[in-house]
């Protein structure tokens, strides 16, 4: 269970560091002299030089008076840069809609010149190397500035972090008091105010392609994420602040909630919880500002703006969440306070931080040599480890490169590793490994051919290697804010595995891999329609966006975006393929109406190809173009990878006999004819059954269909039970999707002669838009019902494995945890009620 630390004190509408009308002072004010050694980071009056134009003089208002636009943010960054010798700025990426991601680097003038930044890069590179002598490390720690990142607005409708970051930039550019000078003397600060300008302008959480970019970090499918990570490689952080907003008015900052990923360097976690977290606890307590921690924001999934800086760079990666119901001045001021406290704390401890930072890379090398994986822990009182990391040494990972059909898939993994500074090698001679553990199989003696990629764990990036190439994330605690599986080889469906043996193979450094398209684009240029099931459903918007990205940017395939009303209006004419992503099937079916269903049946029966998944698959059954049936699951699977068996035939081209399907509470699909099945879940307990990620009761999937292809008249319906293109990074099943678009499917003479399938009875599957799920033992049922009642929640109850019960709380607007009015308070409420859940899934 999760603890929440809350100070029950009156909220303040303006902090001592901000004027009531906003956050930025309208004019510089001198500060009285401060005695040496008594400089308080937040109580020292701000003294401005007046060399940099105030935000009001540039924008016409103080920061915090109203939210800035993306263009106004860019303008202010440019003006500050032109006016201050402490600042340089640039653009690290361009969005899909052509907006720049503007950053600024602020520090001592000598540190932000071209020569100064180059010197910092070289020094930091030496500090990252485990082989740098300790004498040199101590010297570098003394004379090298810490690199501290301040970012905001990765979610476009969570604006205050960006406004506060601009205030931080302005103050560091023009203040001359001891508090500001200490940061400038000790640190180089990278400020990226707006990480999602397209979303900010649309007042939308997601970017222009519907991606939640705080889920994209390890995959870096989006240009905004990719450019940011390249900049992080150049200026690797010791601190990374990712400023968000949440529901309510309180402020969240670390310590984090469980679960926390096992292979994170322990000193980095201690920085987060004990150094910076405690500094903010002390400051907020002193001021009487309400805050929470140890609540619902975990440090587990490798797609976040805190986990990736922490695991990939040994930084103190931290998510800050200010309640969005507070007034704009309060939001901006409190965001600025956490940023300033964090920067000040880092500056005050700079030498020790840089020395410890180097030590984490050295320790990672030692762990890799020993084959030591860090064990699972829980960090919050009252929690217990659910799953432990296996006590098996892992000294090496290998990726097979001997399947020409998988060349692009393997290279995409190697490229991702190389672009996070992982050393990858190529075997110059075949290697026999006595304990080679292929993914999802038992260890066995295996000979790996020449050309196999070898990734030794004995290097400074050991933690990142484990995070990316793991067989399982070994979820330690059953609270889920996001998915529990993301292994790159499984996502790409490439062969590989690990070994714990002491090996020194003949190998050469792998060549840098250029950008690669994986999976390759479908053959030909079919006329494609994309049927978005709903304009408002989160599932529909995201799944359609992920598909649009794949079609636009990866496969370069034109398409026409359709609504169910368009189908009813006869706009299928001239199309070869209709792709129907996830979304609410019953809503789309109602919007189709009789006219739309008839149009769809006529189009498929006349030779069209319908490819649907999740809700799009269920819609096919409702519309009468498939005889597949769907039932609700009883299992708890919040987002895991399952091995599926793949039958031969055109849809399996380049895929192989197995693939890895991402699955998360999707309906179970069964084909009316076994010959229609393209991919299926193995029988539970069989040699092929394997799950990477958390699951309870997933055995029910055994024998059900993951994908099927059904002839309908002169056309075909191809269905996937779950998302084959999840967040545009499940490249292995996206290969099945690519084949489904253009592969030549065999005609069925009987189907040609028969009438089109009559409309099936409505599927007995509920359309749930990112609901809250709480699974508990029967004995805890009354306490959970009372807790949900206290929030005014309405729910349904479902049977769960082992006689347990699941509460499913509707979330019809698809609100995220950031936006939901009470979901963030649920874990603490359950703990107070002494409920020990089997699984809790938050939106």
XYZ file of N, CA and C in Angstrom, residues 173-315:
429
model
N 19.485 34.478 -15.134
C 20.114 35.354 -16.120
C 20.412 36.736 -15.573
N 19.651 37.219 -14.566
C 19.796 38.629 -14.172
C 20.023 38.855 -12.681
N 19.770 37.843 -11.847
C 19.955 38.084 -10.414
C 21.431 38.101 -10.029
N 21.741 38.892 -8.988
C 23.119 38.999 -8.528
C 23.225 38.856 -7.015
N 22.236 38.214 -6.407
C 22.308 37.975 -4.972
C 23.033 36.658 -4.727
N 23.319 36.379 -3.464
C 24.133 35.205 -3.145
C 23.444 33.891 -3.510
N 22.123 33.833 -3.407
C 21.397 32.595 -3.717
C 21.520 32.254 -5.192
N 21.364 33.266 -6.048
C 21.508 33.031 -7.487
C 22.961 32.754 -7.848
N 23.893 33.519 -7.253
C 25.308 33.333 -7.589
C 25.782 31.929 -7.219
N 25.264 31.366 -6.125
C 25.695 30.024 -5.738
C 25.311 29.013 -6.817
N 24.110 29.124 -7.342
C 23.710 28.213 -8.422
C 24.591 28.437 -9.633
N 24.805 29.690 -10.020
C 25.594 30.002 -11.211
C 27.045 29.555 -11.050
N 27.595 29.701 -9.853
C 28.981 29.313 -9.626
C 29.175 27.807 -9.671
N 28.147 27.063 -9.296
C 28.290 25.620 -9.126
C 27.649 24.783 -10.225
N 26.810 25.402 -11.052
C 26.013 24.592 -11.977
C 25.844 25.264 -13.332
N 25.648 24.436 -14.325
C 25.154 24.866 -15.626
C 23.746 24.295 -15.749
N 22.783 25.168 -15.947
C 21.377 24.770 -15.911
C 20.811 24.785 -17.325
N 20.245 23.656 -17.748
C 19.568 23.560 -19.042
C 18.075 23.713 -18.790
N 17.479 24.709 -19.418
C 16.064 24.998 -19.224
C 15.326 24.706 -20.534
N 14.380 23.783 -20.475
C 13.521 23.456 -21.612
C 12.088 23.709 -21.164
N 11.606 24.933 -21.341
C 10.301 25.274 -20.744
C 9.151 24.453 -21.296
N 9.081 24.310 -22.623
C 7.931 23.679 -23.262
C 8.412 22.447 -24.022
N 8.060 21.265 -23.516
C 8.437 20.025 -24.196
C 7.415 19.609 -25.242
N 6.246 20.197 -25.217
C 5.164 19.784 -26.113
C 4.420 21.018 -26.608
N 5.040 21.817 -27.482
C 4.379 23.047 -27.928
C 3.100 22.806 -28.722
N 3.036 21.728 -29.503
C 1.795 21.448 -30.242
C 0.655 21.177 -29.272
N 0.922 20.390 -28.232
C -0.103 20.113 -27.236
C -0.470 21.346 -26.442
N 0.509 22.214 -26.154
C 0.214 23.436 -25.400
C -0.721 24.339 -26.187
N -0.478 24.467 -27.475
C -1.326 25.338 -28.285
C -2.725 24.767 -28.453
N -2.836 23.446 -28.451
C -4.150 22.805 -28.579
C -4.826 22.611 -27.231
N -4.134 22.975 -26.137
C -4.609 22.719 -24.777
C -4.958 21.249 -24.621
N -4.024 20.400 -25.072
C -4.234 18.959 -25.139
C -3.072 18.276 -24.439
N -3.347 17.252 -23.703
C -2.293 16.489 -23.014
C -1.266 15.941 -23.996
N -1.714 15.476 -25.149
C -0.872 14.741 -26.081
C -0.294 15.656 -27.149
N 0.596 15.101 -27.947
C 1.152 15.880 -29.053
C 0.256 15.728 -30.283
N 0.713 16.227 -31.418
C -0.137 16.278 -32.605
C -0.516 14.889 -33.118
N 0.279 13.871 -32.779
C -0.040 12.506 -33.201
C -0.736 11.706 -32.098
N -1.169 12.370 -31.057
C -1.905 11.672 -30.015
C -1.033 10.890 -29.056
N 0.272 11.176 -29.013
C 1.169 10.471 -28.109
C 1.242 11.195 -26.772
N 1.132 10.430 -25.708
C 1.506 10.926 -24.393
C 3.023 10.805 -24.329
N 3.719 11.931 -24.432
C 5.177 11.874 -24.563
C 5.884 11.578 -23.253
N 5.140 11.496 -22.154
C 5.731 10.993 -20.924
C 5.601 9.478 -20.841
N 5.366 8.845 -21.989
C 5.382 7.395 -22.111
C 6.340 6.964 -23.232
N 7.020 7.911 -23.851
C 7.760 7.656 -25.095
C 9.270 7.625 -24.900
N 9.756 7.811 -23.682
C 11.178 8.098 -23.492
C 12.109 7.011 -24.002
N 11.927 5.753 -23.603
C 12.883 4.742 -24.047
C 12.750 4.469 -25.535
N 11.533 4.575 -26.066
C 11.291 4.252 -27.473
C 11.657 5.401 -28.397
N 11.552 6.630 -27.909
C 11.864 7.861 -28.637
C 11.316 7.855 -30.057
N 10.032 7.505 -30.181
C 9.386 7.514 -31.494
C 9.085 8.929 -31.987
N 8.943 9.886 -31.079
C 8.540 11.235 -31.436
C 9.752 12.164 -31.538
N 9.747 13.096 -32.481
C 10.916 13.972 -32.641
C 11.209 14.789 -31.395
N 10.152 15.155 -30.653
C 10.373 15.933 -29.432
C 11.187 15.123 -28.415
N 10.859 13.838 -28.272
C 11.586 12.987 -27.334
C 12.989 12.692 -27.838
N 13.102 12.396 -29.106
C 14.393 12.031 -29.678
C 15.389 13.187 -29.565
N 14.946 14.394 -29.917
C 15.834 15.543 -29.825
C 16.252 15.837 -28.400
N 15.331 15.649 -27.475
C 15.621 15.897 -26.060
C 16.686 14.927 -25.558
N 16.572 13.647 -25.930
C 17.536 12.667 -25.461
C 18.914 12.881 -26.073
N 18.972 13.334 -27.316
C 20.275 13.654 -27.887
C 20.928 14.818 -27.144
N 20.116 15.779 -26.727
C 20.643 16.899 -25.948
C 21.088 16.424 -24.564
N 20.357 15.490 -23.990
C 20.746 14.935 -22.696
C 22.055 14.159 -22.788
N 22.277 13.493 -23.891
C 23.557 12.800 -24.071
C 24.710 13.789 -24.118
N 24.457 14.949 -24.712
C 25.498 15.971 -24.812
C 25.758 16.621 -23.462
N 24.680 16.875 -22.726
C 24.781 17.494 -21.409
C 24.068 16.599 -20.388
N 24.699 15.481 -20.004
C 24.028 14.514 -19.127
C 23.797 15.093 -17.742
N 22.604 14.906 -17.206
C 22.229 15.594 -15.964
C 22.606 14.837 -14.699
N 22.798 15.611 -13.645
C 22.785 15.051 -12.299
C 21.415 15.266 -11.644
N 20.672 16.238 -12.179
C 19.295 16.478 -11.761
C 18.460 16.683 -13.007
N 17.268 16.058 -13.039
C 16.319 16.310 -14.124
C 14.946 16.529 -13.502
N 14.441 17.753 -13.638
C 13.116 18.120 -13.131
C 12.126 18.053 -14.281
N 11.042 17.319 -14.077
C 9.964 17.225 -15.063
C 8.695 17.726 -14.386
N 8.304 18.963 -14.696
C 7.226 19.640 -13.963
C 5.882 19.416 -14.645
N 4.939 18.870 -13.885
C 3.596 18.524 -14.362
C 2.538 19.250 -13.528
N 1.278 18.962 -13.884
C 0.143 19.333 -13.048
C -0.718 18.102 -12.824
N -1.439 18.091 -11.710
C -2.342 17.002 -11.365
C -3.677 17.586 -10.919
N -4.616 16.724 -10.567
C -5.885 17.194 -10.054
C -5.752 17.770 -8.649
N -6.723 18.579 -8.251
C -6.735 19.153 -6.911
C -5.844 20.369 -6.789
N -5.392 20.660 -5.569
C -4.586 21.849 -5.309
C -3.244 21.534 -4.660
N -3.054 20.327 -4.133
C -1.809 20.017 -3.427
C -0.670 19.810 -4.411
N 0.530 19.756 -3.876
C 1.738 19.573 -4.685
C 2.339 18.218 -4.356
N 2.680 17.447 -5.411
C 3.416 16.199 -5.216
C 4.867 16.398 -5.623
N 5.765 15.910 -4.797
C 7.170 15.750 -5.161
C 7.664 14.508 -4.432
N 8.820 13.960 -4.823
C 9.301 12.729 -4.184
C 9.506 12.900 -2.692
N 9.577 11.792 -1.941
C 9.769 10.403 -2.340
C 8.601 9.823 -3.148
N 8.970 8.876 -4.034
C 8.005 8.258 -4.930
C 7.249 7.127 -4.253
N 6.248 6.670 -4.981
C 5.501 5.481 -4.572
C 6.196 4.229 -5.075
N 5.942 3.105 -4.447
C 6.266 1.814 -5.020
C 5.249 1.514 -6.129
N 5.631 0.799 -7.190
C 6.897 0.102 -7.387
C 7.993 1.001 -7.966
N 9.223 0.630 -7.670
C 10.398 1.311 -8.201
C 11.252 0.269 -8.911
N 11.700 0.588 -10.111
C 12.427 -0.393 -10.923
C 13.680 -0.855 -10.195
N 13.951 -2.141 -10.293
C 14.988 -2.730 -9.442
C 16.397 -2.256 -9.809
N 16.709 -2.089 -11.093
C 18.085 -1.773 -11.474
C 18.286 -0.280 -11.666
N 17.969 0.461 -10.640
C 18.280 1.882 -10.537
C 19.365 2.021 -9.468
N 20.388 2.821 -9.772
C 21.480 2.994 -8.811
C 20.934 3.553 -7.501
N 21.288 2.918 -6.413
C 20.736 3.291 -5.119
C 21.084 4.742 -4.722
N 22.306 5.234 -4.982
C 22.572 6.637 -4.627
C 21.662 7.617 -5.353
N 21.290 7.311 -6.590
C 20.381 8.198 -7.319
C 19.023 8.239 -6.641
N 18.543 7.069 -6.214
C 17.267 7.066 -5.502
C 17.371 7.841 -4.191
N 18.484 7.698 -3.484
C 18.636 8.434 -2.222
C 18.674 9.944 -2.468
N 19.316 10.352 -3.556
C 19.249 11.778 -3.904
C 17.800 12.228 -4.016
N 17.034 11.463 -4.775
C 15.649 11.841 -5.058
C 14.845 11.959 -3.770
N 14.939 10.944 -2.923
C 14.052 10.895 -1.757
C 14.612 11.613 -0.540
N 15.922 11.491 -0.321
C 16.492 11.990 0.925
C 17.127 13.367 0.792
N 17.707 13.680 -0.363
C 18.338 14.991 -0.527
C 17.330 16.017 -1.029
N 16.837 15.814 -2.241
C 15.927 16.811 -2.829
C 14.528 16.714 -2.231
N 14.025 15.484 -2.082
C 12.701 15.339 -1.485
C 12.640 15.953 -0.110
N 13.655 15.698 0.707
C 13.651 16.240 2.062
C 13.782 17.757 2.050
N 14.585 18.298 1.132
C 14.720 19.760 1.052
C 13.376 20.406 0.749
N 12.592 19.784 -0.135
C 11.283 20.351 -0.461
C 10.289 20.137 0.671
N 10.357 18.998 1.337
C 9.503 18.777 2.512
C 9.753 19.879 3.542
N 11.024 20.157 3.795
C 11.359 21.174 4.791
C 10.822 22.549 4.375
N 10.991 22.902 3.117
C 10.573 24.236 2.662
C 9.058 24.372 2.646
N 8.366 23.357 2.142
C 6.908 23.438 2.090
C 6.311 23.395 3.494
N 6.938 22.614 4.370
C 6.452 22.576 5.749
C 6.633 23.936 6.408
N 7.775 24.543 6.209
C 8.030 25.860 6.798
C 7.011 26.883 6.318
N 6.607 26.782 5.057
C 5.686 27.761 4.482
C 4.220 27.380 4.694
N 3.958 26.158 5.152
C 2.582 25.733 5.341
C 1.848 25.460 4.050
N 2.566 24.979 3.043
C 1.956 24.676 1.746
C 1.595 23.190 1.711
N 0.366 22.829 1.365
C -0.018 21.409 1.312
C 0.781 20.655 0.255
N 1.223 19.469 0.586
C 1.951 18.646 -0.371
C 1.690 17.179 -0.080
N 2.005 16.336 -1.043
C 1.913 14.885 -0.876
C 3.179 14.256 -1.427
N 3.509 13.103 -0.906
C 4.527 12.261 -1.521
C 4.258 10.817 -1.123
N 5.120 9.905 -1.561
C 4.901 8.460 -1.353
C 3.469 8.091 -1.729
N 3.000 8.683 -2.814
C 1.587 8.516 -3.148
C 1.463 7.601 -4.362
N 1.115 8.110 -5.500
C 0.813 7.247 -6.635
C 1.830 7.338 -7.754
N 2.742 8.278 -7.695
C 3.680 8.442 -8.807
C 4.906 7.581 -8.562
N 5.008 6.506 -9.326
C 6.064 5.532 -9.116
C 7.313 5.894 -9.923
N 8.297 5.016 -9.866
C 9.553 5.193 -10.585
C 9.876 3.868 -11.260
N 8.957 3.410 -12.113
C 9.053 2.037 -12.608
C 9.168 1.963 -14.131
N 8.150 2.387 -14.847
C 8.132 2.234 -16.309
C 9.184 3.122 -16.967
N 9.897 2.572 -17.946
C 10.999 3.298 -18.589
C 10.531 4.205 -19.733
N 9.389 4.827 -19.531
C 8.920 5.794 -20.509
C 8.746 7.176 -19.930
N 9.077 7.356 -18.661
C 8.807 8.602 -17.954
C 10.009 9.555 -17.989
N 9.704 10.827 -17.712
C 10.731 11.845 -17.598
C 11.452 11.837 -16.273
N 11.191 10.856 -15.421
C 12.012 10.682 -14.219
C 12.789 9.369 -14.263
N 12.160 8.270 -14.717
C 12.847 6.981 -14.726
C 14.002 6.941 -15.717
N 13.820 7.529 -16.903
C 14.880 7.443 -17.916
C 16.091 8.290 -17.540
N 15.947 9.553 -17.113
C 17.135 10.255 -16.614
C 17.806 9.536 -15.441
N 17.005 8.900 -14.586
C 17.578 8.199 -13.438
C 18.307 6.935 -13.869
N 17.690 6.112 -14.697
C 18.285 4.833 -15.085
C 19.329 4.993 -16.169
N 19.083 5.887 -17.113
C 19.986 6.047 -18.243
C 21.146 6.984 -17.988
N 21.018 7.884 -17.004
C 22.069 8.877 -16.754
C 22.497 8.949 -15.284
N 21.928 8.111 -14.431
C 22.208 8.156 -12.988
C 21.920 9.525 -12.397
N 20.929 10.192 -12.931
C 20.506 11.491 -12.415
C 19.452 11.306 -11.337
